[in-house]
C-alpha atoms as a PDB file:
ATOM      1  CA  MET A   1      19.533 118.482 119.760  1.00  0.00           C
ATOM      2  CA  ALA A   2      20.547 118.003 116.137  1.00  0.00           C
ATOM      3  CA  ILE A   3      23.727 116.166 115.353  1.00  0.00           C
ATOM      4  CA  GLY A   4      25.775 117.911 112.690  1.00  0.00           C
ATOM      5  CA  LYS A   5      27.752 116.262 109.955  1.00  0.00           C
ATOM      6  CA  ARG A   6      31.264 115.056 110.651  1.00  0.00           C
ATOM      7  CA  LYS A   7      34.068 114.437 108.187  1.00  0.00           C
ATOM      8  CA  CYS A   8      35.260 110.836 107.823  1.00  0.00           C
ATOM      9  CA  LYS A   9      38.999 110.609 108.405  1.00  0.00           C
ATOM     10  CA  SER A  10      39.324 107.880 105.783  1.00  0.00           C
ATOM     11  CA  CYS A  11      37.183 108.881 102.789  1.00  0.00           C
ATOM     12  CA  GLY A  12      36.750 112.594 103.521  1.00  0.00           C
ATOM     13  CA  GLU A  13      32.945 112.503 103.155  1.00  0.00           C
ATOM     14  CA  TYR A  14      30.749 114.491 105.542  1.00  0.00           C
ATOM     15  CA  VAL A  15      28.199 112.169 107.187  1.00  0.00           C
ATOM     16  CA  ARG A  16      25.484 112.416 109.814  1.00  0.00           C
ATOM     17  CA  VAL A  17      25.896 108.822 110.966  1.00  0.00           C
ATOM     18  CA  PHE A  18      29.438 108.074 112.068  1.00  0.00           C
ATOM     19  CA  ILE A  19      31.562 106.154 114.520  1.00  0.00           C
ATOM     20  CA  VAL A  20      34.121 107.682 116.838  1.00  0.00           C
ATOM     21  CA  THR A  21      37.395 105.907 117.670  1.00  0.00           C
ATOM     22  CA  PRO A  22      40.526 107.034 119.514  1.00  0.00           C
ATOM     23  CA  LYS A  23      42.078 107.647 116.072  1.00  0.00           C
ATOM     24  CA  GLY A  24      39.245 109.813 114.741  1.00  0.00           C
ATOM     25  CA  VAL A  25      35.760 109.900 113.218  1.00  0.00           C
ATOM     26  CA  PHE A  26      34.804 107.456 110.453  1.00  0.00           C
ATOM     27  CA  CYS A  27      31.655 106.974 108.355  1.00  0.00           C
ATOM     28  CA  ASN A  28      31.617 103.204 109.036  1.00  0.00           C
ATOM     29  CA  PHE A  29      33.755 100.331 110.294  1.00  0.00           C
ATOM     30  CA  ASP A  30      35.030  99.522 106.789  1.00  0.00           C
ATOM     31  CA  SER A  31      36.426 103.060 106.433  1.00  0.00           C
ATOM     32  CA  ALA A  32      37.992 102.842 109.884  1.00  0.00           C
ATOM     33  CA  ALA A  33      39.586  99.490 109.005  1.00  0.00           C
ATOM     34  CA  LYS A  34      40.773 100.799 105.625  1.00  0.00           C
ATOM     35  CA  TRP A  35      42.362 103.839 107.277  1.00  0.00           C
ATOM     36  CA  GLY A  36      43.957 101.618 109.930  1.00  0.00           C
ATOM     37  CA  TYR A  37      45.580  99.332 107.350  1.00  0.00           C
ATOM     38  CA  ALA A  38      46.759 102.245 105.193  1.00  0.00           C
ATOM     39  CA  ASN A  39      48.320 104.021 108.146  1.00  0.00           C
ATOM     40  CA  LYS A  40      49.760 100.868 109.621  1.00  0.00           C
ATOM     41  CA  ALA A  41      52.285 100.835 106.758  1.00  0.00           C
ATOM     42  CA  LYS A  42      52.943 104.557 107.191  1.00  0.00           C
ATOM     43  CA  GLY A  43      53.388 104.124 110.932  1.00  0.00           C
ATOM     44  CA  LYS A  44      55.638 101.140 110.341  1.00  0.00           C
ATOM     45  CA  ALA A  45      57.781 103.161 107.900  1.00  0.00           C
ATOM     46  CA  ILE A  46      58.135 106.009 110.415  1.00  0.00           C
ATOM     47  CA  LYS A  47      59.060 103.532 113.141  1.00  0.00           C
ATOM     48  CA  GLU A  48      61.585 101.769 110.877  1.00  0.00           C
ATOM     49  CA  LYS A  49      63.196 105.093 109.972  1.00  0.00           C
ATOM     50  CA  ALA A  50      63.536 105.971 113.659  1.00  0.00           C
ATOM     51  CA  ASN A  51      64.964 102.507 114.388  1.00  0.00           C
ATOM     52  CA  LYS A  52      67.493 102.788 111.537  1.00  0.00           C
ATOM     53  CA  LYS A  53      68.692 106.124 112.899  1.00  0.00           C
ATOM     54  CA  ALA A  54      69.007 104.647 116.395  1.00  0.00           C
ATOM     55  CA  VAL A  55      70.928 101.648 115.020  1.00  0.00           C
ATOM     56  CA  LYS A  56      73.174 103.941 112.954  1.00  0.00           C
ATOM     57  CA  ASP A  57      73.925 106.048 116.022  1.00  0.00           C
ATOM     58  CA  LEU A  58      74.570 102.870 118.009  1.00  0.00           C
ATOM     59  CA  ASP A  59      76.780 101.484 115.224  1.00  0.00           C
ATOM     60  CA  LYS A  60      79.096 104.481 115.435  1.00  0.00           C
ATOM     61  CA  THR A  61      80.209 103.282 118.847  1.00  0.00           C
ATOM     62  CA  SER A  62      80.699  99.708 117.622  1.00  0.00           C
ATOM     63  CA  LEU A  63      84.282  98.584 116.952  1.00  0.00           C
ATOM     64  CA  LYS A  64      83.068  96.308 114.155  1.00  0.00           C
ATOM     65  CA  TRP A  65      81.285  99.209 112.427  1.00  0.00           C
ATOM     66  CA  GLN A  66      84.288 101.506 112.860  1.00  0.00           C
ATOM     67  CA  HIS A  67      86.683  98.909 111.385  1.00  0.00           C
ATOM     68  CA  LYS A  68      84.260  98.324 108.494  1.00  0.00           C
ATOM     69  CA  GLN A  69      84.283 102.058 107.712  1.00  0.00           C
ATOM     70  CA  THR A  70      88.018 102.581 108.280  1.00  0.00           C
ATOM     71  CA  GLN A  71      89.629  99.573 106.560  1.00  0.00           C
ATOM     72  CA  PRO A  72      88.645 100.617 102.996  1.00  0.00           C
ATOM     73  CA  VAL A  73      89.892 104.157 103.679  1.00  0.00           C
ATOM     74  CA  PHE A  74      93.248 102.833 104.905  1.00  0.00           C
ATOM     75  CA  ASN A  75      93.474 100.479 101.914  1.00  0.00           C
ATOM     76  CA  LYS A  76      92.850 103.366  99.508  1.00  0.00           C
ATOM     77  CA  LEU A  77      95.464 105.501 101.257  1.00  0.00           C
ATOM     78  CA  ARG A  78      98.050 102.735 101.049  1.00  0.00           C
ATOM     79  CA  ARG A  79      97.407 102.153  97.341  1.00  0.00           C
ATOM     80  CA  LEU A  80      97.883 105.882  96.698  1.00  0.00           C
ATOM     81  CA  GLN A  81     101.063 105.936  98.805  1.00  0.00           C
ATOM     82  CA  GLU A  82     102.387 102.926  96.923  1.00  0.00           C
ATOM     83  CA  PHE A  83     101.645 104.484  93.518  1.00  0.00           C
ATOM     84  CA  LYS A  84     103.494 107.601  94.685  1.00  0.00           C
ATOM     85  CA  TRP A  85     106.462 105.523  95.913  1.00  0.00           C
ATOM     86  CA  PHE A  86     106.853 103.917  92.492  1.00  0.00           C
ATOM     87  CA  SER A  87     106.184 107.171  90.611  1.00  0.00           C
ATOM     88  CA  ASP A  88     108.790 109.083  92.657  1.00  0.00           C
ATOM     89  CA  ARG A  89     111.382 106.533  91.525  1.00  0.00           C
ATOM     90  CA  GLY A  90     110.222 106.507  87.893  1.00  0.00           C
ATOM     91  CA  LEU A  91     109.111 102.886  88.216  1.00  0.00           C
ATOM     92  CA  GLU A  92     106.019 101.025  87.065  1.00  0.00           C
ATOM     93  CA  PRO A  93     104.059  99.652  90.054  1.00  0.00           C
ATOM     94  CA  VAL A  94     104.583  95.940  90.665  1.00  0.00           C
ATOM     95  CA  CYS A  95     103.008  93.426  93.022  1.00  0.00           C
ATOM     96  CA  THR A  96     104.956  92.829  96.216  1.00  0.00           C
ATOM     97  CA  SER A  97     104.382  89.063  96.013  1.00  0.00           C
ATOM     98  CA  CYS A  98     105.030  88.213  92.347  1.00  0.00           C
ATOM     99  CA  GLU A  99     106.946  91.385  91.357  1.00  0.00           C
ATOM    100  CA  LYS A 100     104.840  91.699  88.170  1.00  0.00           C
ATOM    101  CA  PRO A 101     102.928  94.741  86.855  1.00  0.00           C
ATOM    102  CA  LEU A 102      99.131  94.971  86.986  1.00  0.00           C
ATOM    103  CA  GLY A 103      98.243  92.810  83.978  1.00  0.00           C
ATOM    104  CA  ASN A 104      94.593  91.689  83.999  1.00  0.00           C
ATOM    105  CA  ASP A 105      94.135  92.093  87.747  1.00  0.00           C
ATOM    106  CA  GLN A 106      93.317  94.888  90.189  1.00  0.00           C
ATOM    107  CA  TRP A 107      95.598  96.515  92.715  1.00  0.00           C
ATOM    108  CA  CYS A 108      94.851  96.080  96.383  1.00  0.00           C
ATOM    109  CA  ASN A 109      96.502  96.869  99.674  1.00  0.00           C
ATOM    110  CA  GLY A 110      97.825  93.460 100.708  1.00  0.00           C
ATOM    111  CA  HIS A 111      98.744  92.863 104.340  1.00  0.00           C
ATOM    112  CA  PHE A 112     101.898  90.861 105.054  1.00  0.00           C
ATOM    113  CA  LYS A 113     100.436  89.698 108.375  1.00  0.00           C
ATOM    114  CA  SER A 114      96.693  89.282 107.906  1.00  0.00           C
ATOM    115  CA  VAL A 115      94.217  91.361 109.883  1.00  0.00           C
ATOM    116  CA  GLY A 116      92.907  88.165 111.491  1.00  0.00           C
ATOM    117  CA  ALA A 117      96.372  86.958 112.451  1.00  0.00           C
ATOM    118  CA  ASN A 118      97.609  90.277 113.801  1.00  0.00           C
ATOM    119  CA  GLY A 119      95.097  93.048 114.470  1.00  0.00           C
ATOM    120  CA  ARG A 120      97.839  95.331 115.813  1.00  0.00           C
ATOM    121  CA  LEU A 121      99.269  95.700 112.300  1.00  0.00           C
ATOM    122  CA  ARG A 122      95.901  96.227 110.612  1.00  0.00           C
ATOM    123  CA  TYR A 123      96.560  99.940 109.993  1.00  0.00           C
ATOM    124  CA  ASP A 124     100.373  99.793 109.962  1.00  0.00           C
ATOM    125  CA  VAL A 125     102.099 100.986 106.764  1.00  0.00           C
ATOM    126  CA  LYS A 126     105.012  98.603 107.364  1.00  0.00           C
ATOM    127  CA  ASN A 127     102.602  95.667 107.094  1.00  0.00           C
ATOM    128  CA  SER A 128     100.787  96.619 103.888  1.00  0.00           C
ATOM    129  CA  TYR A 129     101.995  97.018 100.334  1.00  0.00           C
ATOM    130  CA  LEU A 130     100.707  96.929  96.770  1.00  0.00           C
ATOM    131  CA  GLN A 131      99.555  93.485  95.697  1.00  0.00           C
ATOM    132  CA  HIS A 132      97.501  91.848  92.937  1.00  0.00           C
ATOM    133  CA  ASN A 133      94.003  91.550  94.365  1.00  0.00           C
ATOM    134  CA  ASN A 134      92.963  88.236  92.810  1.00  0.00           C
ATOM    135  CA  ASN A 135      96.118  86.397  91.771  1.00  0.00           C
ATOM    136  CA  CYS A 136      98.241  87.021  94.857  1.00  0.00           C
ATOM    137  CA  ASN A 137      96.006  88.299  97.670  1.00  0.00           C
ATOM    138  CA  LYS A 138      92.715  86.402  97.455  1.00  0.00           C
ATOM    139  CA  HIS A 139      93.602  83.190  95.617  1.00  0.00           C
ATOM    140  CA  LEU A 140      96.918  82.615  97.354  1.00  0.00           C
ATOM    141  CA  SER A 141      95.882  83.887 100.810  1.00  0.00           C
ATOM    142  CA  GLY A 142      98.350  86.736 100.645  1.00  0.00           C
ATOM    143  CA  ASP A 143     101.164  84.430  99.467  1.00  0.00           C
ATOM    144  CA  ALA A 144     103.274  85.115 102.579  1.00  0.00           C
ATOM    145  CA  LYS A 145     106.492  83.404 101.424  1.00  0.00           C
ATOM    146  CA  ARG A 146     106.613  85.252  98.105  1.00  0.00           C
ATOM    147  CA  TYR A 147     105.552  88.426  99.943  1.00  0.00           C
ATOM    148  CA  GLU A 148     108.696  88.094 102.127  1.00  0.00           C
ATOM    149  CA  LEU A 149     110.891  87.587  99.066  1.00  0.00           C
ATOM    150  CA  GLY A 150     109.198  90.556  97.379  1.00  0.00           C
ATOM    151  CA  LEU A 151     109.913  92.828 100.359  1.00  0.00           C
ATOM    152  CA  ILE A 152     113.588  91.864 100.231  1.00  0.00           C
ATOM    153  CA  ALA A 153     113.745  92.342  96.445  1.00  0.00           C
ATOM    154  CA  ARG A 154     112.080  95.750  96.679  1.00  0.00           C
ATOM    155  CA  PHE A 155     113.798  97.222  99.733  1.00  0.00           C
ATOM    156  CA  GLY A 156     117.074  95.304  99.806  1.00  0.00           C
ATOM    157  CA  GLU A 157     118.238  92.622 102.214  1.00  0.00           C
ATOM    158  CA  ASP A 158     118.643  94.777 105.337  1.00  0.00           C
ATOM    159  CA  GLU A 159     115.521  96.931 105.046  1.00  0.00           C
ATOM    160  CA  GLY A 160     113.404  94.025 103.766  1.00  0.00           C
ATOM    161  CA  ARG A 161     114.448  91.761 106.652  1.00  0.00           C
ATOM    162  CA  GLY A 162     113.894  94.690 109.035  1.00  0.00           C
ATOM    163  CA  ILE A 163     110.284  95.062 107.840  1.00  0.00           C
ATOM    164  CA  ILE A 164     109.712  91.310 108.179  1.00  0.00           C
ATOM    165  CA  ALA A 165     111.208  91.273 111.696  1.00  0.00           C
ATOM    166  CA  TYR A 166     109.095  94.284 112.677  1.00  0.00           C
ATOM    167  CA  CYS A 167     105.924  92.510 111.547  1.00  0.00           C
ATOM    168  CA  GLU A 168     106.925  89.224 113.208  1.00  0.00           C
ATOM    169  CA  GLU A 169     107.780  90.848 116.554  1.00  0.00           C
ATOM    170  CA  ASN A 170     104.936  93.380 116.709  1.00  0.00           C
ATOM    171  CA  ASN A 171     102.236  90.916 117.693  1.00  0.00           C
ATOM    172  CA  ALA A 172     101.014  92.001 121.133  1.00  0.00           C
ATOM    173  CA  PRO A 173      97.218  92.377 121.172  1.00  0.00           C
ATOM    174  CA  ILE A 174      95.910  95.917 120.874  1.00  0.00           C
ATOM    175  CA  LYS A 175      92.701  97.280 122.376  1.00  0.00           C
ATOM    176  CA  TYR A 176      91.270  99.912 120.062  1.00  0.00           C
ATOM    177  CA  THR A 177      88.401 102.100 121.191  1.00  0.00           C
ATOM    178  CA  TRP A 178      85.854 103.208 118.610  1.00  0.00           C
ATOM    179  CA  GLN A 179      87.173 106.753 119.059  1.00  0.00           C
ATOM    180  CA  ASP A 180      90.720 105.573 118.209  1.00  0.00           C
ATOM    181  CA  ILE A 181      89.530 104.070 114.948  1.00  0.00           C
ATOM    182  CA  GLU A 182      87.401 107.084 114.088  1.00  0.00           C
ATOM    183  CA  THR A 183      90.448 109.322 114.664  1.00  0.00           C
ATOM    184  CA  LEU A 184      92.543 107.090 112.403  1.00  0.00           C
ATOM    185  CA  ARG A 185      89.901 107.309 109.662  1.00  0.00           C
ATOM    186  CA  VAL A 186      89.874 111.114 109.847  1.00  0.00           C
ATOM    187  CA  SER A 187      93.674 111.115 109.559  1.00  0.00           C
ATOM    188  CA  PHE A 188      93.640 108.666 106.627  1.00  0.00           C
ATOM    189  CA  ASN A 189      91.031 110.736 104.781  1.00  0.00           C
ATOM    190  CA  LYS A 190      93.113 113.876 105.302  1.00  0.00           C
ATOM    191  CA  GLN A 191      96.190 112.143 103.874  1.00  0.00           C
ATOM    192  CA  ILE A 192      94.172 110.879 100.889  1.00  0.00           C
ATOM    193  CA  LYS A 193      92.994 114.417 100.215  1.00  0.00           C
ATOM    194  CA  GLU A 194      96.580 115.693 100.342  1.00  0.00           C
ATOM    195  CA  LEU A 195      97.781 112.992  97.946  1.00  0.00           C
ATOM    196  CA  THR A 196      94.945 113.460  95.455  1.00  0.00           C
ATOM    197  CA  ASN A 197      95.120 117.278  95.493  1.00  0.00           C
ATOM    198  CA  LYS A 198      98.780 117.258  94.453  1.00  0.00           C
ATOM    199  CA  ASP A 199      97.884 115.995  90.969  1.00  0.00           C
END
């Protein structure tokens, strides 16, 4: 019985003498090895893509991942709300800590009580106001004492002290679920859209 030609899976040549493997027909061992190495990378890429998707899906249920996605959205919302607060009063925005305008810095959403010190107030508007990113927030660790004085100067003695007391007293631990944080992010994004569409 005559053996017909078979196509090599690696080089594409039709040959009478070939080897058969579980992965296909090859003209020789070198072609089989070459195909194996070439497709090892392809297989690895497919596997990595599947793993990344699985990790991404897993991440969505991770509190750390949810906070990482939500904190910048909240910070953006608060900056926009602060700009609106000043604009509504015909005032130039100033830093809560040093009471100076922007200058050569960037605006950030500075927390009175840090996220690490009080996670309950992480997404609380009463705990976060406009602040210089480098001069007052990063380099002076939030500058808590001047932040207090700035709250009083901005809101008056009674309201300023009320905000400070609220932040001091509201320190019970909070147990967020990933769904809670995701819901907050959706709400923050909606508010951002409303604020930016008014312009």
